[in-house]
């Protein structure tokens, strides 16, 4: 009986060990799947980040272009204001010279 009992115990332990080995294989496969899934998610995030960066770069180019257009308009306005200021100063100077001329001509009469 002891030999039979020993044989039953060995068979039982072998069965348990086989189950354990199978569970380890299953766990290993699960971990591989998990790592693969995580890599896939990382790649998806990297793709999303890349898309966002490209969109941001495009938006920044558009904003810079708009700012350059506004700066060009402001430069044009500055030139126009400078020309008007110069014309006004020349006009005021001419009027002052005319007034002085009238005063001198009236005083000399």
Coordinates of C-alpha atoms in Angstrom, one line a residue:
X1 CA 0.0 0.0 0.0
X2 CA 2.7 2.4 0.7
X3 CA 4.1 1.9 -2.7
X4 CA 0.7 2.5 -4.2
X5 CA 0.2 5.5 -2.0
X6 CA 3.6 6.8 -2.9
X7 CA 2.8 6.3 -6.6
X8 CA -0.5 8.2 -6.2
X9 CA 1.3 11.1 -4.5
X10 CA 3.9 11.2 -7.2
X11 CA 1.2 11.2 -9.9
X12 CA -0.7 13.9 -8.1
X13 CA 2.5 16.0 -7.7
X14 CA 3.3 15.5 -11.4
X15 CA -0.2 16.6 -12.3
X16 CA 0.1 19.6 -10.1
X17 CA 3.5 20.4 -11.6
X18 CA 2.1 20.1 -15.2
X19 CA -0.8 22.4 -14.3
X20 CA 1.7 24.8 -12.8
X21 CA 3.9 24.7 -15.9
X22 CA 0.9 25.3 -18.1
X23 CA -0.2 28.2 -16.0
X24 CA 3.3 29.7 -16.3
X25 CA 3.2 29.3 -20.0
X26 CA -0.2 31.0 -20.1
X27 CA 1.1 33.8 -17.9
X28 CA 4.2 34.2 -20.1
X29 CA 1.9 34.4 -23.2
X30 CA -0.3 36.9 -21.4
X31 CA 2.7 39.1 -20.5
X32 CA 3.8 39.0 -24.2
X33 CA 0.4 40.1 -25.3
X34 CA 0.4 42.8 -22.6
X35 CA 3.8 44.1 -23.8
X36 CA 2.6 44.1 -27.4
X37 CA -0.5 46.0 -26.4
X38 CA 1.5 48.6 -24.5
X39 CA 3.9 49.0 -27.5
X40 CA 0.9 49.5 -29.7
X41 CA -0.5 52.2 -27.4
X42 CA 2.9 53.9 -27.2
X43 CA 3.1 53.9 -31.0
X44 CA -0.5 55.3 -31.2
X45 CA 0.4 58.1 -28.7
X46 CA 3.6 58.9 -30.6
X47 CA 1.6 59.2 -33.9
X48 CA -1.0 61.4 -32.2
X49 CA 1.8 63.6 -30.7
X50 CA 3.4 63.8 -34.1
X51 CA 0.1 64.9 -35.7
X52 CA -0.4 67.5 -33.0
X53 CA 3.1 68.9 -33.5
X54 CA 2.6 69.1 -37.3
X55 CA -0.7 70.9 -36.8
X56 CA 0.9 73.3 -34.3
X57 CA 3.8 74.0 -36.7
X58 CA 1.3 74.7 -39.5
X59 CA -0.7 77.0 -37.2
X60 CA 2.5 78.8 -36.0
X61 CA 3.5 79.4 -39.7
X62 CA 0.1 80.9 -40.4
X63 CA 0.3 83.1 -37.3
X64 CA 3.8 84.3 -38.3
X65 CA 2.6 85.0 -41.8
X66 CA -0.3 87.1 -40.5
X67 CA 2.0 89.0 -38.1
X68 CA 4.4 89.7 -41.0
X69 CA 1.4 91.0 -43.1
X70 CA 0.4 93.3 -40.3
X71 CA 3.9 94.5 -39.8
X72 CA 4.2 95.3 -43.5
X73 CA 0.9 97.3 -43.3
X74 CA 2.2 99.2 -40.2
X75 CA 5.5 100.0 -42.0
X76 CA 3.5 101.4 -44.9
X77 CA 1.4 103.5 -42.5
X78 CA 4.6 104.8 -40.8
X79 CA 5.9 106.0 -44.2
X80 CA 2.6 107.6 -45.0
X81 CA 2.5 109.4 -41.6
X82 CA 6.1 110.5 -42.0
X83 CA 5.3 112.0 -45.4
X84 CA 2.2 113.8 -44.1
X85 CA 4.2 115.1 -41.1
X86 CA 7.0 116.4 -43.4
X87 CA 4.4 118.0 -45.7
X88 CA 2.7 119.7 -42.7
X89 CA 6.0 121.0 -41.3
X90 CA 6.9 122.4 -44.7
X91 CA 3.4 124.0 -45.0
X92 CA 3.6 125.5 -41.6
X93 CA 7.1 126.9 -42.3
X94 CA 5.8 128.4 -45.6
X95 CA 2.9 130.0 -43.8
X96 CA 5.3 131.4 -41.1
X97 CA 7.6 132.8 -43.8
X98 CA 4.5 134.3 -45.6
X99 CA 3.2 135.9 -42.4
X100 CA 6.7 137.4 -41.7
X101 CA 6.8 138.7 -45.2
X102 CA 3.4 140.3 -44.8
X103 CA 4.4 141.9 -41.5
X104 CA 7.7 143.2 -43.1
X105 CA 5.9 144.5 -46.1
X106 CA 3.3 146.3 -44.0
X107 CA 5.9 147.7 -41.7
X108 CA 8.0 149.1 -44.6
X109 CA 5.0 151.0 -46.1

